[in-house]
mmCIF file of C-alpha atoms and ligand atoms in Angstrom:
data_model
loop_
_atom_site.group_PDB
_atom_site.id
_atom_site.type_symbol
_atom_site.label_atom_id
_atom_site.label_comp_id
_atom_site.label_asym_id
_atom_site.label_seq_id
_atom_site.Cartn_x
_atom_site.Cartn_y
_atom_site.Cartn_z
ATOM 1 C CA UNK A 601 0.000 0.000 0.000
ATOM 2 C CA UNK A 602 2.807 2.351 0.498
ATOM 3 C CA UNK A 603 4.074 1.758 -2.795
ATOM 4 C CA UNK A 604 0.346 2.748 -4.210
ATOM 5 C CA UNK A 605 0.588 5.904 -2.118
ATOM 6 C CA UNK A 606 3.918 7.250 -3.997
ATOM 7 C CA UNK A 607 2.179 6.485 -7.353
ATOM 8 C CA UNK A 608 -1.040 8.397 -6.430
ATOM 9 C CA UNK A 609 1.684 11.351 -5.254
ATOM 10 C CA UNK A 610 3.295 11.252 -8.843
ATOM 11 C CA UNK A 611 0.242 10.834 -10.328
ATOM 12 C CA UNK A 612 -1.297 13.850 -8.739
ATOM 13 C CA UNK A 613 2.182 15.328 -9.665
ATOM 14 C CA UNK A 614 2.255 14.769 -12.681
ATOM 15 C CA UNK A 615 -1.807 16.182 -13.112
ATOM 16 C CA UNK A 616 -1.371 19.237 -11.167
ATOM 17 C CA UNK A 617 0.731 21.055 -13.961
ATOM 18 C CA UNK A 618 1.219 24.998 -14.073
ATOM 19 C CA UNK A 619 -1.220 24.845 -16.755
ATOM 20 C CA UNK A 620 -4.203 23.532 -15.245
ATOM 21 C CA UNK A 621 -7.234 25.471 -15.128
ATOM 22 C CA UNK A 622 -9.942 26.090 -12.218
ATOM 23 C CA UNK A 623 -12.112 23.160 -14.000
ATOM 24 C CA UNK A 624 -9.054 21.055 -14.072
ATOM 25 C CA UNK A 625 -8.188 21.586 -10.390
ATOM 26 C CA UNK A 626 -12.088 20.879 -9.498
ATOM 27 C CA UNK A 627 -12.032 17.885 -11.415
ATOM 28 C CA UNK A 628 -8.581 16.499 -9.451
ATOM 29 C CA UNK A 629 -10.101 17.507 -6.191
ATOM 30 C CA UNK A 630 -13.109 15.117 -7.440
ATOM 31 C CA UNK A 631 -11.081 12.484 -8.416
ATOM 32 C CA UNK A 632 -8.442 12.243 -5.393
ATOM 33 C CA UNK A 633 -10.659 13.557 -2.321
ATOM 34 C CA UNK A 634 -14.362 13.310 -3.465
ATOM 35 C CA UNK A 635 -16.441 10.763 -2.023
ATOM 36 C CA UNK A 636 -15.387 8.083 -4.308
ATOM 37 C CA UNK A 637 -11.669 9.549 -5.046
ATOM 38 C CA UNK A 638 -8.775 7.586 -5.159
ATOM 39 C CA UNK A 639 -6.920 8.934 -1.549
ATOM 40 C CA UNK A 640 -11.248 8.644 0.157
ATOM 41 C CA UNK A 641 -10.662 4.833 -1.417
ATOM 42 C CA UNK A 642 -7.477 4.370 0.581
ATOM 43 C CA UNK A 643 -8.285 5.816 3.460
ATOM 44 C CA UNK A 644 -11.318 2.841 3.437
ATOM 45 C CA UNK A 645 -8.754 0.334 2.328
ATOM 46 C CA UNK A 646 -6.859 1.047 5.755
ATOM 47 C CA UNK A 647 -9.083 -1.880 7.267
ATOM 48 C CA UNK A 648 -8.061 -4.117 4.808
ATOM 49 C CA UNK A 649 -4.205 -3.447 6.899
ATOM 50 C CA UNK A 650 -2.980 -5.080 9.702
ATOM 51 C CA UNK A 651 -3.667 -3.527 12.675
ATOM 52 C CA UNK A 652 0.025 -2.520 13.603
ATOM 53 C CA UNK A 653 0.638 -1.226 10.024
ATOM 54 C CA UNK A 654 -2.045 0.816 10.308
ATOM 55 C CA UNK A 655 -1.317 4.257 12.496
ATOM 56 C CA UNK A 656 2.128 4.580 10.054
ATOM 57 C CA UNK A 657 0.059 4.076 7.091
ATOM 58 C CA UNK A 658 -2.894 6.805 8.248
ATOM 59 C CA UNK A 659 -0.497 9.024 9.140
ATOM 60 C CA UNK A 660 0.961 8.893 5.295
ATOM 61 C CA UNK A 661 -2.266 9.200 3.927
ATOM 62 C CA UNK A 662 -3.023 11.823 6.206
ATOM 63 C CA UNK A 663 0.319 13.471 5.057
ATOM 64 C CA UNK A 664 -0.878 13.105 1.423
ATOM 65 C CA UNK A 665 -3.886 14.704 1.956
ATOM 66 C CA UNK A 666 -2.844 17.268 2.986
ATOM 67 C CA UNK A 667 -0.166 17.550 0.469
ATOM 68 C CA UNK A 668 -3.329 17.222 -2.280
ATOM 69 C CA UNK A 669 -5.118 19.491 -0.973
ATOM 70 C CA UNK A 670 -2.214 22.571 -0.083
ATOM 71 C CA UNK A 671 -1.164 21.826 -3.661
ATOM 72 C CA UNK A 672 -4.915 22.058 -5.099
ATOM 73 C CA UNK A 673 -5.131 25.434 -2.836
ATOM 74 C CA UNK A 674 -2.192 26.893 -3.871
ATOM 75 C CA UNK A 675 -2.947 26.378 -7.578
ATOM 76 C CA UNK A 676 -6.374 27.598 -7.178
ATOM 77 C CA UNK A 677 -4.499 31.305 -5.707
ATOM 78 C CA UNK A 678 -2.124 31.401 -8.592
ATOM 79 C CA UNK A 679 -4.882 31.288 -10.792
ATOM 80 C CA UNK A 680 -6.610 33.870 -9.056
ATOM 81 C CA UNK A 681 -3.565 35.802 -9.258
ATOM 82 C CA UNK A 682 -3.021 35.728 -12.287
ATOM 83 C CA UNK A 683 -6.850 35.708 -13.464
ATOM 84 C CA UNK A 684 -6.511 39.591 -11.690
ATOM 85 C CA UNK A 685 -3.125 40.558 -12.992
ATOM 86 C CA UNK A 686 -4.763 40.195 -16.378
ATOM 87 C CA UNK A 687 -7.799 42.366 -15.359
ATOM 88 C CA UNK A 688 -5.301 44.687 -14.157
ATOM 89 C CA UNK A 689 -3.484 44.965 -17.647
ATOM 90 C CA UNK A 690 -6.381 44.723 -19.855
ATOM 91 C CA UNK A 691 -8.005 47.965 -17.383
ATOM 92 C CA UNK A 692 -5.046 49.976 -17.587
ATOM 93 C CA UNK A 693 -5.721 53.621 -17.427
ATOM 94 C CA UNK A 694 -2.971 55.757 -18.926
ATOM 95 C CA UNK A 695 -3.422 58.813 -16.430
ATOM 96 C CA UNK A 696 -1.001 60.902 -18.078
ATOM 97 C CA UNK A 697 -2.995 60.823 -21.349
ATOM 98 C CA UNK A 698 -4.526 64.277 -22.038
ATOM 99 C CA UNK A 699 -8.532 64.128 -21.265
ATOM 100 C CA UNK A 700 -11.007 64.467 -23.982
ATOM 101 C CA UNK A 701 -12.853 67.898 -24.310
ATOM 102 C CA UNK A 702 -16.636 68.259 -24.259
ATOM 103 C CA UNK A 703 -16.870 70.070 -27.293
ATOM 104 C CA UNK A 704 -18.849 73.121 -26.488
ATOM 105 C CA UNK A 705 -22.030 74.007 -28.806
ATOM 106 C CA UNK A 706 -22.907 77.937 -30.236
ATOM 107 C CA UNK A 707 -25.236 79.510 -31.082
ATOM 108 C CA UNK A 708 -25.433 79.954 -35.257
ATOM 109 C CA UNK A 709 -24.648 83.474 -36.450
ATOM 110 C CA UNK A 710 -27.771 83.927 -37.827
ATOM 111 C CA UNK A 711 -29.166 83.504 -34.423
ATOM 112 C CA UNK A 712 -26.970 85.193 -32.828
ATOM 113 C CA UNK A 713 -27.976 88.436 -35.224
ATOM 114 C CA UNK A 714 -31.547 87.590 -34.999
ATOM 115 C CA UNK A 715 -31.685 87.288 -31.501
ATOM 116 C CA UNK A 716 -29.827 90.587 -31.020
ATOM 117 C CA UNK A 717 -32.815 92.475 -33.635
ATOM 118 C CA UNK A 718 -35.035 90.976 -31.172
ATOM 119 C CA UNK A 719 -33.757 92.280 -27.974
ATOM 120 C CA UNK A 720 -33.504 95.717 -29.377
ATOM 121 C CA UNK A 721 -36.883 96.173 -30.303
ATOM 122 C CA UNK A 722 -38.489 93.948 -27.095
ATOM 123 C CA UNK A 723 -36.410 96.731 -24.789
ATOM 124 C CA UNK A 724 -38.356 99.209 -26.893
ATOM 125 C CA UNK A 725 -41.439 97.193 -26.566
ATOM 126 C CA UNK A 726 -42.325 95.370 -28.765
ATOM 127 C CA UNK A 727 -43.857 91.952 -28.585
ATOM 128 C CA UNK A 728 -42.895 88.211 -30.512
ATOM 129 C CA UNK A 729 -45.040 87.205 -33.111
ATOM 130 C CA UNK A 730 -45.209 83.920 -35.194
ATOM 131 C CA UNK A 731 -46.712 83.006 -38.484
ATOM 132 C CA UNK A 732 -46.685 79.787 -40.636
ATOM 133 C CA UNK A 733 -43.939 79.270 -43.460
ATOM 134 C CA UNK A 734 -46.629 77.810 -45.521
ATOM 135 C CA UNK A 735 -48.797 80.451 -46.244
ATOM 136 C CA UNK A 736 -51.847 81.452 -48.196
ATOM 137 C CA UNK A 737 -52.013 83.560 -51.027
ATOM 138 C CA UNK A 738 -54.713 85.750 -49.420
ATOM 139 C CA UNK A 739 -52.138 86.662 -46.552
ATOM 140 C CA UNK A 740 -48.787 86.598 -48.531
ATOM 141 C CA UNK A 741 -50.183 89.032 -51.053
ATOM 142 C CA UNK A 742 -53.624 89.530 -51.384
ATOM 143 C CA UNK A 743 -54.334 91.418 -47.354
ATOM 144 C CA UNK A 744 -51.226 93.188 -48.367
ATOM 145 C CA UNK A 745 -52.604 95.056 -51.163
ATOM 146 C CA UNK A 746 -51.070 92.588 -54.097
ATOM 147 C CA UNK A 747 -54.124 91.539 -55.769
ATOM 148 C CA UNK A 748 -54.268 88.618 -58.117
ATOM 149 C CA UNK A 749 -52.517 90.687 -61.388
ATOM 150 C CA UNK A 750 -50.750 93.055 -59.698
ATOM 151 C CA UNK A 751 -46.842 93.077 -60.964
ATOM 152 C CA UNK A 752 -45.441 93.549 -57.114
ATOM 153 C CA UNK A 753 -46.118 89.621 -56.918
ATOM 154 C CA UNK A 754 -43.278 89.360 -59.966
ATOM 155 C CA UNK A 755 -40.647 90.647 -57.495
ATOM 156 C CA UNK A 756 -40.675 87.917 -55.130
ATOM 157 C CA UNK A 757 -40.044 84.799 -56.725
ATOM 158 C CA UNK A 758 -42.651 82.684 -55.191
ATOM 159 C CA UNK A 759 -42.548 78.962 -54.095
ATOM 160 C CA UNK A 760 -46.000 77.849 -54.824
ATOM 161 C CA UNK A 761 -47.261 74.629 -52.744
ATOM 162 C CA UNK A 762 -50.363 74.289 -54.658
ATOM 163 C CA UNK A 763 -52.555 77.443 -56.385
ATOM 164 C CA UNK A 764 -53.432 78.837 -53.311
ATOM 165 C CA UNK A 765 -50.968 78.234 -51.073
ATOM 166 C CA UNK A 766 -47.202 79.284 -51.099
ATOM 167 C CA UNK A 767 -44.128 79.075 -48.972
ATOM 168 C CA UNK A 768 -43.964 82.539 -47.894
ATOM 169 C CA UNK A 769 -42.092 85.165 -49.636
ATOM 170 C CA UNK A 770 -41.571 87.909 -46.614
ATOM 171 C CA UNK A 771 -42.742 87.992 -42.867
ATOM 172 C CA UNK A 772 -45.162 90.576 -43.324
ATOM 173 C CA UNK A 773 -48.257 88.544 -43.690
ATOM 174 C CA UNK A 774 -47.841 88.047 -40.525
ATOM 175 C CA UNK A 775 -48.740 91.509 -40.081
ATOM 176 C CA UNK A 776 -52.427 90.484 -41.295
ATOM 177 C CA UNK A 777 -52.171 87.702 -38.952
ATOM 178 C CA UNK A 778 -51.413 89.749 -36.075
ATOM 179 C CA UNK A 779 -54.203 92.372 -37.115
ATOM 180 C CA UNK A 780 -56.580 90.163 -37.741
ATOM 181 C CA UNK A 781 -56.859 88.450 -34.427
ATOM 182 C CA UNK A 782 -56.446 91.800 -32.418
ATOM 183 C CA UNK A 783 -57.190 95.022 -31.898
ATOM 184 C CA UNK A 784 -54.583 97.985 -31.564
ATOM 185 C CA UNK A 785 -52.415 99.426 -29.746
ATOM 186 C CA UNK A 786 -49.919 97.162 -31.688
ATOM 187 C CA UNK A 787 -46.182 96.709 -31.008
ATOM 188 C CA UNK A 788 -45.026 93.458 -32.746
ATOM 189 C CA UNK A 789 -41.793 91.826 -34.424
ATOM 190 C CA UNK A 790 -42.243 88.861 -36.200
ATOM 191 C CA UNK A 791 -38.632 86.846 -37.142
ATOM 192 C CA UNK A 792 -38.534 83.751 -39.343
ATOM 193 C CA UNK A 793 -37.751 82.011 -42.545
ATOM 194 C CA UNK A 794 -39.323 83.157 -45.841
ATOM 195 C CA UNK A 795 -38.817 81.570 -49.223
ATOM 196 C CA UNK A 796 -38.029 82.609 -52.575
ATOM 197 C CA UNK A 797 -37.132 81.013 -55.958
ATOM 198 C CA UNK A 798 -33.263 82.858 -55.925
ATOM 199 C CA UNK A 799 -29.941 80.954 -55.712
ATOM 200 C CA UNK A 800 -26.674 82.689 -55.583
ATOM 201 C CA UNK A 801 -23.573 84.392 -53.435
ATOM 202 C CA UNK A 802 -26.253 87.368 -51.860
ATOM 203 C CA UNK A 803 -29.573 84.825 -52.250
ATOM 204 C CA UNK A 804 -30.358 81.757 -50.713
ATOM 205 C CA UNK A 805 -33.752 80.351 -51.220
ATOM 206 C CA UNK A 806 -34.603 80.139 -47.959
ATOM 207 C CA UNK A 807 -33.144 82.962 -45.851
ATOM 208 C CA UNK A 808 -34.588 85.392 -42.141
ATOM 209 C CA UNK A 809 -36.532 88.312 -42.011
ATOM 210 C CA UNK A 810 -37.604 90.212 -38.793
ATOM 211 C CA UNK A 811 -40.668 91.877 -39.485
ATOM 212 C CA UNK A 812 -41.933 94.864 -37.303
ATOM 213 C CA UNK A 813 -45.021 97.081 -37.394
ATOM 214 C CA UNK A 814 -46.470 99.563 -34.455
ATOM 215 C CA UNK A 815 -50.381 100.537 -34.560
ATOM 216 C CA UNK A 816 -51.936 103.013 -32.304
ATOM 217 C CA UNK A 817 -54.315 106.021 -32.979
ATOM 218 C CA UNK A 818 -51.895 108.685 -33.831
ATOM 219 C CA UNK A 819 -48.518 106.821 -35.520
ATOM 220 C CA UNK A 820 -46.444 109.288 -37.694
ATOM 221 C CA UNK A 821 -43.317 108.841 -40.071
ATOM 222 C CA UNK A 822 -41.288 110.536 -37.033
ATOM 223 C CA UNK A 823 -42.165 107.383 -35.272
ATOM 224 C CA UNK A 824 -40.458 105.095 -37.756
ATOM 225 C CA UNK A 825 -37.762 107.353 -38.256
ATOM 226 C CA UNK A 826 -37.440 107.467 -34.603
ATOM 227 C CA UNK A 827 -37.677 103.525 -33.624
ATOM 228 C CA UNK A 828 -35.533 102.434 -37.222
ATOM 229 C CA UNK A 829 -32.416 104.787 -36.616
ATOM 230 C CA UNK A 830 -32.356 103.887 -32.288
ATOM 231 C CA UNK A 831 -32.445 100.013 -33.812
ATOM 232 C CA UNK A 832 -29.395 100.455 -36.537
ATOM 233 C CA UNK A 833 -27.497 102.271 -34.495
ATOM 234 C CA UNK A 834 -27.550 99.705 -31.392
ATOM 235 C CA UNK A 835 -26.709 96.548 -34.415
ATOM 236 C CA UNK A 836 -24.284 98.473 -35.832
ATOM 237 C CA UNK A 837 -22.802 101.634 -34.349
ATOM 238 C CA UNK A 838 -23.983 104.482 -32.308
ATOM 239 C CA UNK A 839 -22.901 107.372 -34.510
ATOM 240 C CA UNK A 840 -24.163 105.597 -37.518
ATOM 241 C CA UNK A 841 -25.991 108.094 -40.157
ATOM 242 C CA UNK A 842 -29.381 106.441 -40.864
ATOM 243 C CA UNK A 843 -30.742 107.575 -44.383
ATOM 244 C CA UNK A 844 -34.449 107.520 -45.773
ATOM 245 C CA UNK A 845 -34.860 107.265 -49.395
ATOM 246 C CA UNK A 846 -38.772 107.256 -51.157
ATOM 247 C CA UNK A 847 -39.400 103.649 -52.054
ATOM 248 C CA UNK A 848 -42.864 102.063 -52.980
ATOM 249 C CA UNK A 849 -44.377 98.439 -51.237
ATOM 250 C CA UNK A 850 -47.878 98.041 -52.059
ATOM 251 C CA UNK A 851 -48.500 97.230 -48.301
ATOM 252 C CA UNK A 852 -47.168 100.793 -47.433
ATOM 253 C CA UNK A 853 -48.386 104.662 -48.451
ATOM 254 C CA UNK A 854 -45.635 106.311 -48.574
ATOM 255 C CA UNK A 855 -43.052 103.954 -48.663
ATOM 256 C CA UNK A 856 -39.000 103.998 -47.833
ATOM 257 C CA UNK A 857 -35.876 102.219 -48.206
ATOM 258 C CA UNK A 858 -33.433 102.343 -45.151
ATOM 259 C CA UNK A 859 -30.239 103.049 -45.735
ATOM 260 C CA UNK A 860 -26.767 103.094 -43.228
ATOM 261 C CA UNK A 861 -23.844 104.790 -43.282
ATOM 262 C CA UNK A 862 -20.928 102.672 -44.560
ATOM 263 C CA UNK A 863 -19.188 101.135 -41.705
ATOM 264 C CA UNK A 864 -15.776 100.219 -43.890
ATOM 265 C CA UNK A 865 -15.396 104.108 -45.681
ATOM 266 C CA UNK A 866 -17.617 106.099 -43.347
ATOM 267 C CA UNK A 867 -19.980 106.952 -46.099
ATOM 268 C CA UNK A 868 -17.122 108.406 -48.236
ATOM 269 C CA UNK A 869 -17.212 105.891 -51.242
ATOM 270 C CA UNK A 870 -13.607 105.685 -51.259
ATOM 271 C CA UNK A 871 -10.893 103.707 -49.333
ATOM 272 C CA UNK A 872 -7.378 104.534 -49.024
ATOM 273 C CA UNK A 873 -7.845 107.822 -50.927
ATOM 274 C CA UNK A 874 -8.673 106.652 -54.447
ATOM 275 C CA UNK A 875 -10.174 103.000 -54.377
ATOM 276 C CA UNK A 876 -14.383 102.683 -54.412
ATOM 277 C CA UNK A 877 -15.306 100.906 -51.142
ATOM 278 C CA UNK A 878 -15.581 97.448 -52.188
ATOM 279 C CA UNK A 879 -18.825 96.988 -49.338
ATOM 280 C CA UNK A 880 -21.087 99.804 -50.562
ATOM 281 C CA UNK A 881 -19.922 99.705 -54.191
ATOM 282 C CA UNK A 882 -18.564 103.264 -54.047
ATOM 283 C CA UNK A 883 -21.868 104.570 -52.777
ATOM 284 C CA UNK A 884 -21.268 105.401 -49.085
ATOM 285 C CA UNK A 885 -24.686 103.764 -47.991
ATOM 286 C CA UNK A 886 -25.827 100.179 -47.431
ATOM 287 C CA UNK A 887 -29.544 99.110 -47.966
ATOM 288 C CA UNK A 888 -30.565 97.675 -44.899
ATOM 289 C CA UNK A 889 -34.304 97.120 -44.874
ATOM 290 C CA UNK A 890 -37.742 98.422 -46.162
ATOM 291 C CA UNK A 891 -40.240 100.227 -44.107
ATOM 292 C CA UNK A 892 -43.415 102.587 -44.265
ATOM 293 C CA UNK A 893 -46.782 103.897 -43.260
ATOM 294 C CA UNK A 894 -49.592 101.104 -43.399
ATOM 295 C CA UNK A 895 -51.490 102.016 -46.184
ATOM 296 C CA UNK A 896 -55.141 102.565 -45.649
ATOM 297 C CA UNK A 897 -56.309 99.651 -47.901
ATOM 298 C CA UNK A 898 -53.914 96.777 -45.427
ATOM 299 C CA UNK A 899 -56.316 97.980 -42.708
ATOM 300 C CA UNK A 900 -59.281 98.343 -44.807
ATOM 301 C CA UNK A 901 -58.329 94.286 -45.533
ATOM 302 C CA UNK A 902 -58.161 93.451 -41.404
ATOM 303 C CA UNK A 903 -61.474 95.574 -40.380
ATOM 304 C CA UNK A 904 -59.645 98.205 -38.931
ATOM 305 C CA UNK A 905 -60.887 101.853 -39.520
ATOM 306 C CA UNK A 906 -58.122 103.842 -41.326
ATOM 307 C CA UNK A 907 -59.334 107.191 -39.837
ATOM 308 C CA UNK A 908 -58.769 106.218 -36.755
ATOM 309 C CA UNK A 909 -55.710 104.347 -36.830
ATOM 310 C CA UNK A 910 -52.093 105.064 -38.158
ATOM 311 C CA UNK A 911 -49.124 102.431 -37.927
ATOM 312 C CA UNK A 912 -45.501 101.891 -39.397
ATOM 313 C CA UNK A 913 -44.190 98.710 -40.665
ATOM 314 C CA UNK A 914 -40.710 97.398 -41.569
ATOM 315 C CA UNK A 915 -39.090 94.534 -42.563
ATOM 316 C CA UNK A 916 -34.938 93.754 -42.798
ATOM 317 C CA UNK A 917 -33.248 90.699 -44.188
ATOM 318 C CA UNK A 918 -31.131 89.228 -41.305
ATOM 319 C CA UNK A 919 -28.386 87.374 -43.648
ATOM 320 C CA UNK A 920 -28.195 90.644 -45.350
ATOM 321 C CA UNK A 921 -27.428 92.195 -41.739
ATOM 322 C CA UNK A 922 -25.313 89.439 -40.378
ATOM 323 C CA UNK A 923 -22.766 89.101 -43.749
ATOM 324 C CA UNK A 924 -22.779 93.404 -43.127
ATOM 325 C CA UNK A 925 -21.581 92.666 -39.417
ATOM 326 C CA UNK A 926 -19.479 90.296 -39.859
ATOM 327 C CA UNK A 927 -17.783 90.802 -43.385
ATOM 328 C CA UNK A 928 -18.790 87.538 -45.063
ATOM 329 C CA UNK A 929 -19.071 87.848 -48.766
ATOM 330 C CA UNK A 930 -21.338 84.568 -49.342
ATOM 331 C CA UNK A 931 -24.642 83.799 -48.242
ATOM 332 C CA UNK A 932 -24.501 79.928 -48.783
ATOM 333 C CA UNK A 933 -21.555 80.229 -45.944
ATOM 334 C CA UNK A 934 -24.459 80.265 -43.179
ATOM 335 C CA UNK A 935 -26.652 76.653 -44.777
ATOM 336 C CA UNK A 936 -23.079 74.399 -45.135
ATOM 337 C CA UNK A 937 -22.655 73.364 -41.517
ATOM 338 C CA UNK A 938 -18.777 74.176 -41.859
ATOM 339 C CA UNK A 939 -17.544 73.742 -38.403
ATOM 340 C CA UNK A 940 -14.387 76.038 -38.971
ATOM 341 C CA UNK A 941 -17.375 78.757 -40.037
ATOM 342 C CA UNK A 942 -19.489 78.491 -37.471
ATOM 343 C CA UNK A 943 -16.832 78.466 -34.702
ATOM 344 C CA UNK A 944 -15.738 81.388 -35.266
ATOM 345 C CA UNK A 945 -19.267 83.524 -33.712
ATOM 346 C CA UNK A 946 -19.211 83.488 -29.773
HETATM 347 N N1 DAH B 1867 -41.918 92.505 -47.178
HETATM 348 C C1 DAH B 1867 -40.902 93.294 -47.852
HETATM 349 C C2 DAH B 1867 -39.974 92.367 -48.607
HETATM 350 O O1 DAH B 1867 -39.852 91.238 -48.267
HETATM 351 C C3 DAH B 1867 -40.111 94.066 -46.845
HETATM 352 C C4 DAH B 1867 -40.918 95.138 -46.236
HETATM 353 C C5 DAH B 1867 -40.931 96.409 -46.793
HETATM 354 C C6 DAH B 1867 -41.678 94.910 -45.129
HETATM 355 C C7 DAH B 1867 -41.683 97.435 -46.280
HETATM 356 C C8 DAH B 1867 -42.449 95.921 -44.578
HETATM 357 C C9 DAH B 1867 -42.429 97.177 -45.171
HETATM 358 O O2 DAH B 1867 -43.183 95.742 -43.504
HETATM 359 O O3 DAH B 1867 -43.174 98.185 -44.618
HETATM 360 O O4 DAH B 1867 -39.352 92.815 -49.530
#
């Protein structure tokens, strides 16, 4: 029987190898100390010894137990070990690595302009109104004095969604919205995207107007002249010279084209002496929007009584504004998502 303990040892030796897995070393524990393992047979088969061979015998089975089972311990660490070393390596954090940034978002310039319009005329006053991009032809031209013939309606190169309904050309029906629905005193600006059949570096064909109209009993011209010049000179600068030239919009009796001072030659035409200002063409003045009295017939189309109420109403491109503000010579620079663009408004 001793001899049958030293082959069990090298047995188990020569089982337990570096390589054996967790299975593996379950598996030997089965088969050398389970209930019907080869040492659990031995230590039954100690009966079969005579009696005065037996305590030396038990006590070298209890040795090789013990030896079995340090050995199936200590293999059962390593592998834990090493099982965690791995983790260890496969986790590694390179601290010294630099972090990655949250990339921050902004605002697009065009909001950026249109929300500064906006504040200027809400500090004055004025209220937010909205109106639908798809609009009818009753309230893109037809409440605004354009009747079905009338050659104003060539000017704006209309997106037609069926006969009677268009994408809409300018903000201002939203004047006709507004008036419609309510009574005066009226203080509104209405910003949003109109439409129009145009494609090139100064037209896009869809492209921001803020709309703006005032209606009380007793409006004048000075009131226009008053609120337009306090607005151009807080979006562009406080000494600018504000010009009104005679103009004609069917929606408006009389009628006026706004012009500024140019901000590059300071109205002078010229740069460095000789050279015409390449931003206002030579002329000293920039367009900047469209404005007027309300003519009579606008309110005669909304209910209102036209001898008892006056109003103004404007409207201003804000691309147009934005490309003045911030030099950019191409419209289609604001619709191409260029992240190197846009990055550069804070
Ligand atoms: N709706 C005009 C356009 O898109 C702009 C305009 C001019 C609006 C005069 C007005 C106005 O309210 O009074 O060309």
């Amino acid at each position: 029987m001793r001899e049958s303990l030293d082959t069990l040892r090298n047995e188990f030796l020569a089982r337990i190898v570096d390589g054996a897995s967790e299975q593996e070393v379950q598996r030997l524990r089965v088969e050398f100390l389970g209930r019907k393992g080869k040492l659990t047979l031995m230590f039954h088969r100690l009966k079969e010894v005579p009696p005065e061979e037996r305590p030396g015998l038990g006590e070298a089975l209890n040795e090789l137990r013990g030896f079995v089972e340090g050995k199936l311990e200590l293999r059962l660490t390593e592998l834990k070990r090493r099982e965690k070393e791995r983790l260890l390596q496969a986790e590694r954090v390179d601290i010294t690595l630099p972090g990655s940034r949250w990339e921050r978002g902004r605002v697009h310039p065009l909001t950026l302009v249109m929300d500064e319009i906006t504040d200027v005329f809400v500090a004055m006053g004025f209220e937010l109104a909205r109106g639908p991009d798809i609009e009818d032809d009753y309230h893109n031209f037809e409440a605004l004095n354009m009747p079905p013939d009338h050659p104003a309606r060539d000017m704006q190169d209309t997106f037609f969604v069926s006969a009677a309904r268009v994408l809409r050309t300018h903000t201002s029906p939203v004047q006709i919205r507004v008036m419609e629905t309510r009574k005066p005193p009226l203080q509104v600006i209405a910003p949003g995207a109109v439409y129009r059949h145009d494609d090139d570096a100064t037209h896009s064909p869809m492209f921001h107007q803020v709309e703006g109209f005032m209606v009380d009993s007793q409006i004048a011209f000075s009131d226009l002249k008053g609120v337009l010049t306090h607005f151009l000179r807080r979006v562009f600068r406080p000494e600018t010279g504000v010009r009104f030239r005679p103009s004609f919009f069917p929606f408006t009796e009389p009628s006026a084209e706004v012009d500024i001072q140019c901000f590059l030659c300071d109205g002078k035409g010229m740069v460095q002496g000789q050279q015409a200002c390449r931003v206002c063409k030579g002329t000293g003045w920039l367009e900047i929007l469209g404005a007027g009295m309300i003519d009579p017939e606008v309110f005669r189309f909304v209910g209102y009584d036209a001898e008892r109420v006056s109003g103004f109403a404007f409207g201003m491109g804000v691309e147009r504004i934005a490309m003045l503000k911030y030099g950019i010579e191409d419209i289609r620079l604001f619709f191409q998502n260029e992240l190197r663009f846009l990055r550069q408004f804070a």
